[in-house]
Amino acid sequence: MITRIFPLIAIGLSLIFTSVSGQGVITELKKLSETNDLKRGSISFYAHDIATSKPVVNYNGAKLLIPASNQKLLTTAAALSILGPDFTFKTYLEYDGHINDKGVLDGSLYIRGEGDPTFGSSRFASSEAWGEVLNKICKVIADAGIKKINGGIIGDASWLEYNAIPDYWIWTDIGNYYGAGAYGLNVNENTYKLFLKPGKVVGDSVEILRTEPVMSSLQFINSIKTAAEGTGDNCYIYGAPFSSIRTVSGTIPRGGTFSVKGSMPDPAFFVASEVREALLKRNIEVLQPARAVYSFFGKSIPQKKVLYTFSSPPLKAIIRETNVNSINLYAEALLKTVGKKLFNEGTNVAGVKALKEFWTSKGIDPAALVLADGSGLSTFSWVSAEAFSQALLLMSREKWYEDFYASLPVAGVSGTLKKVGKGSKLENNMRAKSGSMKRVLCYSGYIKNPDTGKEYAFSIMVNNFECSAAVLLLKLEKLFLLLQAGQFN
């Protein structure tokens, strides 16, 4: 079962591997493979010298393993190449029919998305949160002289496929924020916050307080219990797309108000409903209800006029957030967008096809890429460490390499690598994407030796280990230091 993807924290990290002389990566990998932690598991390590393009480490490098969020490297790198670093997503405010001289729109208003995963997100300095976007939509409508709408407000998500969730994502994930699917129209990263009040005694029931933004259509079946202080977020939300029923279970710690994040069941309908309510509050009549459309297949597409166009931050900024903060929604939106670009089909299937064709055209063995999604949340994706290292080497030769390199977390500094290599030579000299699930831990990226100037592309993948992720990470850090020192055997 997949757990939520989390930043790995090495408890009490104070690296003792300041001297690695007399050891080598292969020797240490063999020792690690023989420990109880990996007696039932698999470990694979592959590395290239970037200057020479030659492999320097190959330990089970061709073995196919679950990559978890390392998959985002393949998706973001391909998107940079196919779409370009300055590509932006568009979302349109449109109407059909006509506006008469009394300010009556004899038609409907549309908010039409083209897959922008950042629409209504406050994550970027250049973007606007949903509340700000909503106010802007209302202002644009008022400035257009519209006082009444005879039609309705329509959230148009037809740009991408109706089925937003990739096949083989599991039930435990899809109701939670990290399991939000990519729709044609997205908003607020397709998430909401659920605020909870724990009981006074361990074992007490937990009270549901509210959601932000308000999700009035959702019904929660609540079995959450109160746990001891310091136990953290062990609460899960279960629910399917387009369903108003949510089951919440697990525990939250005793103390003050606590919040968890869930995935919206129908982002396009949420947008349309919010716009309609906001217009009514501003005394702009809307005669018909809000609704969402996901396909115009078999129907004539109404001719529409654009009132306003929203643009996303540039792709290079989006992939930085995708990789540094491991945002599954962004990766899935990029996957479907490259499918739309190359095959005019905004689906998971087309995106996976585009991804495989891109990397095989670069010389990577297609048998080394068994892909099910763009983010790595699926356990039906299987990739080799050799393929990851080769892809990273290939990216180092591309003209947009600086944008890709800047998108990776920095050891000891940022993102999911903030606690990795802290206080060692790895700090500021290793950039990599982590990937973690239950019994899965992977790192792929670049390591520089600040003394020699040598740089390596690498990938290490571990599946089915039996120790904690924090304990395993300490052992992997030793391997990173050996690679950095050029001690391979």
Short mmCIF file of C-alpha atoms in Angstrom, two decimals:
data_model
loop_
_atom_site.label_atom_id
_atom_site.label_comp_id
_atom_site.label_asym_id
_atom_site.label_seq_id
_atom_site.Cartn_x
_atom_site.Cartn_y
_atom_site.Cartn_z
CA MET A 1 0.00 0.00 0.00
CA ILE A 2 1.28 3.44 -0.91
CA THR A 3 1.69 5.97 1.83
CA ARG A 4 1.60 9.69 1.27
CA ILE A 5 4.81 11.05 -0.25
CA PHE A 6 6.81 12.83 2.44
CA PRO A 7 10.12 14.68 2.86
CA LEU A 8 12.54 12.19 4.40
CA ILE A 9 14.15 13.38 7.60
CA ALA A 10 17.30 11.68 8.84
CA ILE A 11 16.90 11.87 12.58
CA GLY A 12 19.91 13.20 14.42
CA LEU A 13 21.79 13.68 11.17
CA SER A 14 25.43 14.33 11.91
CA LEU A 15 27.41 12.58 9.22
CA ILE A 16 30.40 10.60 10.34
CA PHE A 17 31.50 9.79 6.82
CA THR A 18 34.05 12.59 6.58
CA SER A 19 36.68 10.13 5.41
CA VAL A 20 35.80 7.44 2.90
CA SER A 21 39.26 6.30 1.85
CA GLY A 22 39.76 2.60 1.28
CA GLN A 23 36.12 2.02 0.41
CA GLY A 24 34.16 2.05 -2.82
CA VAL A 25 30.55 2.30 -3.96
CA ILE A 26 30.37 -1.28 -5.29
CA THR A 27 31.92 -2.74 -2.13
CA GLU A 28 29.51 -0.87 0.10
CA LEU A 29 26.54 -1.81 -2.09
CA LYS A 30 27.43 -5.49 -1.74
CA LYS A 31 27.66 -5.13 2.03
CA LEU A 32 24.32 -3.32 2.17
CA SER A 33 22.66 -5.96 0.01
CA GLU A 34 23.68 -8.66 2.49
CA THR A 35 22.18 -6.93 5.54
CA ASN A 36 18.84 -7.88 7.08
CA ASP A 37 17.47 -4.54 5.87
CA LEU A 38 17.69 -5.71 2.25
CA LYS A 39 17.68 -9.49 2.39
CA ARG A 40 14.21 -9.51 0.79
CA GLY A 41 14.67 -6.29 -1.11
CA SER A 42 16.37 -4.91 -4.20
CA ILE A 43 18.93 -2.16 -4.70
CA SER A 44 20.21 -0.69 -7.94
CA PHE A 45 22.84 2.01 -8.53
CA TYR A 46 24.07 3.52 -11.78
CA ALA A 47 26.26 6.56 -12.39
CA HIS A 48 27.88 8.38 -15.32
CA ASP A 49 30.85 10.70 -15.45
CA ILE A 50 29.29 13.77 -17.05
CA ALA A 51 32.52 15.00 -18.67
CA THR A 52 33.27 11.70 -20.43
CA SER A 53 29.73 10.21 -20.64
CA LYS A 54 31.21 6.93 -19.39
CA PRO A 55 29.49 4.76 -16.77
CA VAL A 56 31.46 4.66 -13.51
CA VAL A 57 29.12 2.59 -11.34
CA ASN A 58 26.79 -0.22 -12.39
CA TYR A 59 25.26 -2.32 -9.66
CA ASN A 60 22.11 -4.08 -10.89
CA GLY A 61 21.68 -1.05 -13.12
CA ALA A 62 19.31 -2.71 -15.59
CA LYS A 63 16.93 -3.99 -12.91
CA LEU A 64 13.41 -2.56 -13.12
CA LEU A 65 12.24 -1.06 -9.83
CA ILE A 66 9.40 1.19 -8.65
CA PRO A 67 10.70 4.77 -9.02
CA ALA A 68 8.09 6.65 -6.93
CA SER A 69 8.56 10.40 -7.46
CA ASN A 70 11.80 9.93 -9.39
CA GLN A 71 9.37 9.48 -12.27
CA LYS A 72 8.88 13.27 -12.21
CA LEU A 73 12.41 13.67 -13.63
CA LEU A 74 11.42 11.93 -16.85
CA THR A 75 8.19 13.93 -17.09
CA THR A 76 9.60 17.39 -16.37
CA ALA A 77 12.66 16.93 -18.56
CA ALA A 78 10.55 15.78 -21.51
CA ALA A 79 8.08 18.64 -20.98
CA LEU A 80 10.93 21.16 -21.08
CA SER A 81 12.06 19.76 -24.39
CA ILE A 82 8.64 19.33 -25.99
CA LEU A 83 6.93 22.49 -24.73
CA GLY A 84 9.90 24.79 -24.08
CA PRO A 85 10.95 26.51 -20.82
CA ASP A 86 8.84 29.62 -21.49
CA PHE A 87 5.61 27.76 -22.30
CA THR A 88 2.57 29.01 -20.39
CA PHE A 89 -0.84 27.48 -19.79
CA LYS A 90 -3.94 29.53 -20.62
CA THR A 91 -7.36 29.75 -18.97
CA TYR A 92 -10.09 31.76 -20.69
CA LEU A 93 -13.12 33.70 -19.49
CA GLU A 94 -15.53 33.54 -22.45
CA TYR A 95 -19.17 33.89 -23.39
CA ASP A 96 -21.46 32.72 -26.15
CA GLY A 97 -24.50 34.54 -27.51
CA HIS A 98 -24.47 38.34 -27.38
CA ILE A 99 -24.65 41.24 -24.92
CA ASN A 100 -27.46 43.73 -25.64
CA ASP A 101 -27.46 47.44 -24.92
CA LYS A 102 -29.15 46.86 -21.54
CA GLY A 103 -26.28 44.70 -20.30
CA VAL A 104 -28.10 41.39 -20.71
CA LEU A 105 -25.96 38.47 -21.87
CA ASP A 106 -28.27 36.28 -23.90
CA GLY A 107 -26.00 33.29 -23.53
CA SER A 108 -23.71 31.64 -20.99
CA LEU A 109 -20.41 32.47 -19.39
CA TYR A 110 -17.55 29.95 -19.60
CA ILE A 111 -14.35 29.50 -17.65
CA ARG A 112 -12.39 27.30 -20.05
CA GLY A 113 -9.19 25.66 -18.95
CA GLU A 114 -6.32 24.26 -20.95
CA GLY A 115 -4.94 22.15 -18.15
CA ASP A 116 -3.17 24.83 -16.08
CA PRO A 117 -2.38 23.15 -12.73
CA THR A 118 -1.43 26.52 -11.20
CA PHE A 119 -4.73 28.32 -11.85
CA GLY A 120 -5.93 29.86 -8.59
CA SER A 121 -2.80 28.76 -6.71
CA SER A 122 -0.85 31.14 -4.48
CA ARG A 123 2.31 29.04 -4.70
CA PHE A 124 4.03 31.42 -7.13
CA ALA A 125 4.84 35.07 -6.53
CA SER A 126 3.49 35.89 -10.00
CA SER A 127 0.23 33.98 -9.62
CA GLU A 128 -3.01 34.82 -7.83
CA ALA A 129 -4.84 32.79 -5.21
CA TRP A 130 -8.35 31.64 -6.05
CA GLY A 131 -10.01 34.47 -4.11
CA GLU A 132 -8.08 37.04 -6.14
CA VAL A 133 -8.90 35.26 -9.40
CA LEU A 134 -12.58 35.15 -8.47
CA ASN A 135 -12.61 38.90 -7.80
CA LYS A 136 -10.90 39.54 -11.13
CA ILE A 137 -13.47 37.43 -12.99
CA CYS A 138 -16.29 39.43 -11.42
CA LYS A 139 -14.58 42.73 -12.26
CA VAL A 140 -14.04 41.73 -15.89
CA ILE A 141 -17.71 40.82 -16.21
CA ALA A 142 -18.83 44.08 -14.62
CA ASP A 143 -16.43 46.09 -16.79
CA ALA A 144 -17.95 44.39 -19.86
CA GLY A 145 -21.26 45.94 -18.87
CA ILE A 146 -22.96 42.63 -18.08
CA LYS A 147 -25.77 43.03 -15.52
CA LYS A 148 -27.72 39.87 -16.22
CA ILE A 149 -26.92 36.46 -17.68
CA ASN A 150 -29.81 34.56 -19.23
CA GLY A 151 -27.72 31.40 -19.43
CA GLY A 152 -25.53 29.79 -16.79
CA ILE A 153 -21.94 29.67 -15.61
CA ILE A 154 -20.02 26.78 -17.13
CA GLY A 155 -16.71 25.32 -16.05
CA ASP A 156 -15.25 23.97 -19.29
CA ALA A 157 -12.76 21.15 -18.66
CA SER A 158 -13.04 19.56 -22.10
CA TRP A 159 -9.39 20.24 -23.03
CA LEU A 160 -8.20 17.13 -21.18
CA GLU A 161 -9.81 13.75 -20.61
CA TYR A 162 -12.80 13.31 -18.32
CA ASN A 163 -11.05 10.54 -16.35
CA ALA A 164 -8.53 12.61 -14.40
CA ILE A 165 -7.11 9.76 -12.29
CA PRO A 166 -4.49 7.53 -13.96
CA ASP A 167 -5.17 3.82 -13.95
CA TYR A 168 -3.57 1.96 -11.05
CA TRP A 169 -3.63 4.79 -8.52
CA ILE A 170 -4.89 3.28 -5.30
CA TRP A 171 -7.96 4.07 -3.21
CA THR A 172 -5.87 5.19 -0.21
CA ASP A 173 -4.37 8.03 -2.24
CA ILE A 174 -6.99 9.56 -4.50
CA GLY A 175 -9.09 11.29 -1.83
CA ASN A 176 -6.04 13.05 -0.38
CA TYR A 177 -4.31 16.16 -1.70
CA TYR A 178 -1.43 14.24 -3.26
CA GLY A 179 -3.93 12.11 -5.19
CA ALA A 180 -5.61 15.05 -6.96
CA GLY A 181 -6.02 14.32 -10.66
CA ALA A 182 -5.30 16.74 -13.52
CA TYR A 183 -8.44 18.06 -15.24
CA GLY A 184 -8.90 20.42 -18.16
CA LEU A 185 -9.89 23.07 -15.61
CA ASN A 186 -8.03 22.98 -12.30
CA VAL A 187 -8.22 25.36 -9.35
CA ASN A 188 -6.41 25.82 -6.03
CA GLU A 189 -4.31 22.76 -6.99
CA ASN A 190 -7.61 20.83 -6.82
CA THR A 191 -7.42 20.72 -3.04
CA TYR A 192 -9.27 21.92 0.03
CA LYS A 193 -8.40 22.00 3.71
CA LEU A 194 -10.48 20.04 6.21
CA PHE A 195 -10.32 21.56 9.69
CA LEU A 196 -10.68 19.21 12.64
CA LYS A 197 -11.03 19.52 16.41
CA PRO A 198 -9.48 16.64 18.40
CA GLY A 199 -11.00 15.41 21.63
CA LYS A 200 -9.54 16.02 25.09
CA VAL A 201 -8.67 12.37 25.74
CA VAL A 202 -6.77 9.87 23.55
CA GLY A 203 -9.37 7.76 21.78
CA ASP A 204 -12.02 10.48 21.70
CA SER A 205 -13.89 11.17 18.49
CA VAL A 206 -12.76 14.13 16.35
CA GLU A 207 -15.12 16.90 15.31
CA ILE A 208 -15.20 18.21 11.72
CA LEU A 209 -15.28 22.01 11.80
CA ARG A 210 -15.23 23.30 8.23
CA THR A 211 -13.51 23.22 4.85
CA GLU A 212 -11.53 25.96 3.15
CA PRO A 213 -12.61 26.82 0.56
CA VAL A 214 -16.19 25.95 1.46
CA MET A 215 -17.14 22.61 -0.15
CA SER A 216 -20.86 22.62 0.67
CA SER A 217 -21.62 19.60 -1.51
CA LEU A 218 -19.27 17.27 0.37
CA GLN A 219 -20.60 14.87 2.99
CA PHE A 220 -18.09 13.41 5.46
CA ILE A 221 -18.45 10.02 7.13
CA ASN A 222 -16.14 10.56 10.09
CA SER A 223 -14.35 7.92 12.16
CA ILE A 224 -11.21 9.93 13.05
CA LYS A 225 -9.91 9.43 16.60
CA THR A 226 -7.73 11.54 18.88
CA ALA A 227 -4.14 10.37 19.40
CA ALA A 228 -1.37 11.51 21.73
CA GLU A 229 0.46 14.79 21.24
CA GLY A 230 3.27 14.64 18.70
CA THR A 231 1.87 11.69 16.73
CA GLY A 232 1.30 13.89 13.66
CA ASP A 233 -1.08 13.54 10.73
CA ASN A 234 -2.30 9.95 10.40
CA CYS A 235 -5.64 10.90 8.87
CA TYR A 236 -6.78 9.73 5.43
CA ILE A 237 -9.61 10.96 3.23
CA TYR A 238 -11.28 8.43 0.94
CA GLY A 239 -13.44 9.40 -2.01
CA ALA A 240 -13.75 9.19 -5.77
CA PRO A 241 -13.86 11.92 -8.43
CA PHE A 242 -17.36 13.36 -9.00
CA SER A 243 -18.63 11.84 -5.75
CA SER A 244 -19.85 14.03 -2.86
CA ILE A 245 -19.25 11.31 -0.26
CA ARG A 246 -15.97 11.37 1.67
CA THR A 247 -14.93 8.90 4.36
CA VAL A 248 -12.31 10.14 6.81
CA SER A 249 -10.44 7.86 9.19
CA GLY A 250 -7.22 7.52 11.15
CA THR A 251 -5.91 9.78 13.91
CA ILE A 252 -4.82 13.34 14.61
CA PRO A 253 -2.91 14.47 17.71
CA ARG A 254 -4.50 15.97 20.77
CA GLY A 255 -4.17 19.74 21.01
CA GLY A 256 -5.53 22.66 19.02
CA THR A 257 -7.33 22.81 15.69
CA PHE A 258 -5.76 20.50 13.09
CA SER A 259 -6.10 20.52 9.30
CA VAL A 260 -5.59 17.96 6.56
CA LYS A 261 -5.86 18.40 2.79
CA GLY A 262 -8.15 16.55 0.43
CA SER A 263 -8.66 16.39 -3.32
CA MET A 264 -11.63 18.18 -4.90
CA PRO A 265 -14.08 15.79 -6.54
CA ASP A 266 -15.06 18.15 -9.38
CA PRO A 267 -12.87 21.27 -9.80
CA ALA A 268 -14.69 22.57 -12.91
CA PHE A 269 -18.07 22.51 -11.17
CA PHE A 270 -16.54 24.16 -8.11
CA VAL A 271 -15.21 27.02 -10.26
CA ALA A 272 -18.56 27.52 -12.00
CA SER A 273 -20.47 27.44 -8.71
CA GLU A 274 -18.12 29.90 -7.03
CA VAL A 275 -18.32 32.34 -9.94
CA ARG A 276 -22.12 32.15 -10.00
CA GLU A 277 -22.40 32.80 -6.26
CA ALA A 278 -19.93 35.69 -6.45
CA LEU A 279 -21.89 37.31 -9.29
CA LEU A 280 -25.18 36.98 -7.44
CA LYS A 281 -23.64 38.69 -4.41
CA ARG A 282 -22.67 41.55 -6.70
CA ASN A 283 -26.26 41.82 -7.96
CA ILE A 284 -25.51 40.33 -11.37
CA GLU A 285 -28.41 38.00 -12.18
CA VAL A 286 -27.63 34.49 -13.45
CA LEU A 287 -30.79 32.68 -14.47
CA GLN A 288 -29.48 29.15 -15.03
CA PRO A 289 -27.47 26.96 -12.63
CA ALA A 290 -23.75 26.36 -12.66
CA ARG A 291 -22.49 23.26 -14.42
CA ALA A 292 -19.32 21.62 -15.71
CA VAL A 293 -18.62 20.16 -19.14
CA TYR A 294 -15.91 17.61 -19.78
CA SER A 295 -16.43 16.85 -23.43
CA PHE A 296 -18.22 18.26 -26.46
CA PHE A 297 -17.95 14.90 -28.25
CA GLY A 298 -20.89 14.47 -30.58
CA LYS A 299 -22.11 18.01 -29.92
CA SER A 300 -21.55 21.28 -31.68
CA ILE A 301 -19.13 23.55 -29.83
CA PRO A 302 -20.67 26.98 -29.28
CA GLN A 303 -18.87 29.96 -30.78
CA LYS A 304 -17.42 32.00 -27.94
CA LYS A 305 -15.81 35.39 -27.44
CA VAL A 306 -12.92 35.89 -25.01
CA LEU A 307 -13.36 38.43 -22.22
CA TYR A 308 -10.07 37.71 -20.42
CA THR A 309 -7.11 35.34 -20.59
CA PHE A 310 -5.25 34.07 -17.52
CA SER A 311 -1.66 32.90 -18.05
CA SER A 312 0.35 30.58 -15.83
CA PRO A 313 3.93 31.14 -14.71
CA PRO A 314 6.47 29.88 -17.28
CA LEU A 315 7.09 26.15 -17.48
CA LYS A 316 10.60 26.47 -16.01
CA ALA A 317 9.03 27.85 -12.82
CA ILE A 318 6.36 25.14 -12.79
CA ILE A 319 8.86 22.30 -13.10
CA ARG A 320 10.89 23.76 -10.26
CA GLU A 321 7.87 23.48 -7.97
CA THR A 322 7.10 20.04 -9.41
CA ASN A 323 10.54 18.70 -8.51
CA VAL A 324 11.42 20.66 -5.38
CA ASN A 325 8.08 20.05 -3.66
CA SER A 326 7.15 16.84 -5.50
CA ILE A 327 3.70 17.98 -6.65
CA ASN A 328 1.89 15.09 -8.30
CA LEU A 329 -0.82 17.26 -9.86
CA TYR A 330 1.74 19.34 -11.75
CA ALA A 331 3.47 16.26 -13.13
CA GLU A 332 0.20 14.73 -14.29
CA ALA A 333 -0.86 17.98 -15.98
CA LEU A 334 2.49 18.14 -17.79
CA LEU A 335 2.16 14.52 -18.91
CA LYS A 336 -1.29 15.10 -20.43
CA THR A 337 -0.17 18.37 -21.98
CA VAL A 338 2.70 16.75 -23.89
CA GLY A 339 0.20 14.11 -25.03
CA LYS A 340 -2.05 16.92 -26.26
CA LYS A 341 0.88 18.66 -27.95
CA LEU A 342 2.17 15.61 -29.83
CA PHE A 343 -1.00 13.58 -30.44
CA ASN A 344 -3.81 16.12 -29.91
CA GLU A 345 -5.06 13.90 -27.10
CA GLY A 346 -4.95 15.17 -23.52
CA THR A 347 -4.99 11.79 -21.85
CA ASN A 348 -2.77 9.77 -19.57
CA VAL A 349 -2.34 7.17 -22.30
CA ALA A 350 -1.20 9.75 -24.87
CA GLY A 351 1.11 11.36 -22.34
CA VAL A 352 2.79 8.08 -21.47
CA LYS A 353 3.19 7.35 -25.17
CA ALA A 354 4.77 10.77 -25.73
CA LEU A 355 7.12 10.26 -22.80
CA LYS A 356 8.30 6.85 -23.98
CA GLU A 357 8.76 8.02 -27.57
CA PHE A 358 10.74 11.05 -26.41
CA TRP A 359 13.20 9.08 -24.28
CA THR A 360 13.59 6.18 -26.71
CA SER A 361 14.37 8.73 -29.45
CA LYS A 362 17.23 9.85 -27.18
CA GLY A 363 18.62 6.33 -27.07
CA ILE A 364 17.14 4.93 -23.85
CA ASP A 365 16.06 1.28 -24.07
CA PRO A 366 12.22 1.26 -24.19
CA ALA A 367 12.26 -1.94 -22.13
CA ALA A 368 13.73 0.12 -19.27
CA LEU A 369 10.64 2.37 -19.18
CA VAL A 370 7.44 0.74 -17.98
CA LEU A 371 5.35 3.84 -17.25
CA ALA A 372 1.85 4.25 -15.83
CA ASP A 373 1.68 7.96 -14.96
CA GLY A 374 3.66 11.19 -14.85
CA SER A 375 4.24 11.59 -11.13
CA GLY A 376 5.27 8.14 -9.93
CA LEU A 377 2.31 7.70 -7.57
CA SER A 378 1.44 4.45 -9.33
CA THR A 379 3.17 1.23 -8.26
CA PHE A 380 2.71 -0.02 -11.82
CA SER A 381 5.59 2.11 -13.10
CA TRP A 382 8.95 0.37 -13.34
CA VAL A 383 12.17 2.06 -14.45
CA SER A 384 15.86 1.15 -14.24
CA ALA A 385 18.55 3.17 -12.48
CA GLU A 386 20.54 3.02 -15.71
CA ALA A 387 17.68 4.74 -17.58
CA PHE A 388 17.48 7.53 -14.98
CA SER A 389 21.25 8.12 -15.03
CA GLN A 390 21.27 8.11 -18.83
CA ALA A 391 18.36 10.57 -18.96
CA LEU A 392 20.15 12.90 -16.54
CA LEU A 393 23.33 12.67 -18.61
CA LEU A 394 21.37 13.49 -21.76
CA MET A 395 19.74 16.49 -20.10
CA SER A 396 23.16 17.87 -19.18
CA ARG A 397 23.81 18.29 -22.92
CA GLU A 398 20.58 20.18 -23.64
CA LYS A 399 20.31 23.96 -24.06
CA TRP A 400 17.70 24.17 -21.26
CA TYR A 401 19.87 22.20 -18.85
CA GLU A 402 20.22 25.18 -16.50
CA ASP A 403 16.44 25.37 -16.11
CA PHE A 404 16.22 21.65 -15.43
CA TYR A 405 19.18 21.65 -13.03
CA ALA A 406 17.68 24.60 -11.12
CA SER A 407 14.46 22.62 -10.66
CA LEU A 408 16.12 19.97 -8.50
CA PRO A 409 16.25 20.15 -4.68
CA VAL A 410 19.67 21.01 -3.21
CA ALA A 411 21.19 18.74 -0.60
CA GLY A 412 21.12 20.30 2.84
CA VAL A 413 19.21 23.33 1.54
CA SER A 414 15.84 22.85 -0.17
CA GLY A 415 12.79 20.74 -0.77
CA THR A 416 12.89 17.02 -0.08
CA LEU A 417 16.71 17.16 0.19
CA LYS A 418 16.78 19.79 2.93
CA LYS A 419 17.96 17.29 5.56
CA VAL A 420 20.05 15.14 3.21
CA GLY A 421 23.83 15.49 3.51
CA LYS A 422 23.54 18.40 5.91
CA GLY A 423 26.98 19.37 7.20
CA SER A 424 28.86 17.14 4.75
CA LYS A 425 30.48 17.75 1.35
CA LEU A 426 27.15 16.84 -0.20
CA GLU A 427 25.61 20.06 1.04
CA ASN A 428 25.20 22.44 -1.92
CA ASN A 429 27.02 19.90 -4.14
CA MET A 430 24.21 17.43 -4.77
CA ARG A 431 20.98 18.14 -6.63
CA ALA A 432 18.51 15.30 -6.89
CA LYS A 433 14.90 14.21 -6.94
CA SER A 434 13.81 11.94 -4.13
CA GLY A 435 11.14 9.28 -4.48
CA SER A 436 9.50 7.63 -1.51
CA MET A 437 6.63 5.31 -0.77
CA LYS A 438 6.20 2.54 1.73
CA ARG A 439 9.24 0.28 1.21
CA VAL A 440 10.49 2.44 -1.68
CA LEU A 441 13.31 5.00 -1.53
CA CYS A 442 15.05 6.44 -4.60
CA TYR A 443 17.36 9.36 -5.42
CA SER A 444 18.40 10.45 -8.89
CA GLY A 445 20.33 13.57 -9.83
CA TYR A 446 23.78 15.10 -9.91
CA ILE A 447 26.73 15.11 -7.52
CA LYS A 448 29.73 17.45 -7.81
CA ASN A 449 33.13 17.09 -6.18
CA PRO A 450 34.05 20.64 -5.09
CA ASP A 451 37.76 19.73 -4.87
CA THR A 452 38.25 18.09 -8.28
CA GLY A 453 35.38 19.65 -10.23
CA LYS A 454 34.20 16.18 -11.31
CA GLU A 455 30.45 15.77 -11.68
CA TYR A 456 28.33 12.63 -11.90
CA ALA A 457 24.80 11.82 -12.99
CA PHE A 458 23.47 9.04 -10.78
CA SER A 459 20.46 7.04 -9.71
CA ILE A 460 19.98 4.77 -6.73
CA MET A 461 16.75 2.82 -6.28
CA VAL A 462 15.79 0.67 -3.31
CA ASN A 463 12.60 -1.40 -3.10
CA ASN A 464 11.27 -3.58 -0.28
CA PHE A 465 13.72 -2.55 2.46
CA GLU A 466 12.79 -3.50 6.02
CA CYS A 467 14.35 -0.70 8.08
CA SER A 468 12.99 2.81 8.41
CA ALA A 469 13.54 5.27 5.56
CA ALA A 470 15.62 7.47 7.90
CA VAL A 471 17.99 4.59 8.75
CA LEU A 472 18.33 3.62 5.09
CA LEU A 473 19.03 7.21 4.09
CA LEU A 474 22.06 7.36 6.40
CA LYS A 475 23.46 4.34 4.55
CA LEU A 476 22.72 5.87 1.15
CA GLU A 477 24.47 9.10 2.14
CA LYS A 478 27.67 7.11 2.59
CA LEU A 479 27.29 5.85 -1.00
CA PHE A 480 26.74 9.41 -2.25
CA LEU A 481 29.95 10.54 -0.53
CA LEU A 482 31.90 7.67 -2.06
CA LEU A 483 30.62 8.56 -5.53
CA GLN A 484 31.48 12.20 -4.93
CA ALA A 485 35.03 11.19 -3.93
CA GLY A 486 35.40 9.12 -7.11
CA GLN A 487 35.73 5.84 -5.19
CA PHE A 488 33.75 3.48 -7.38
CA ASN A 489 34.84 -0.08 -6.68
#
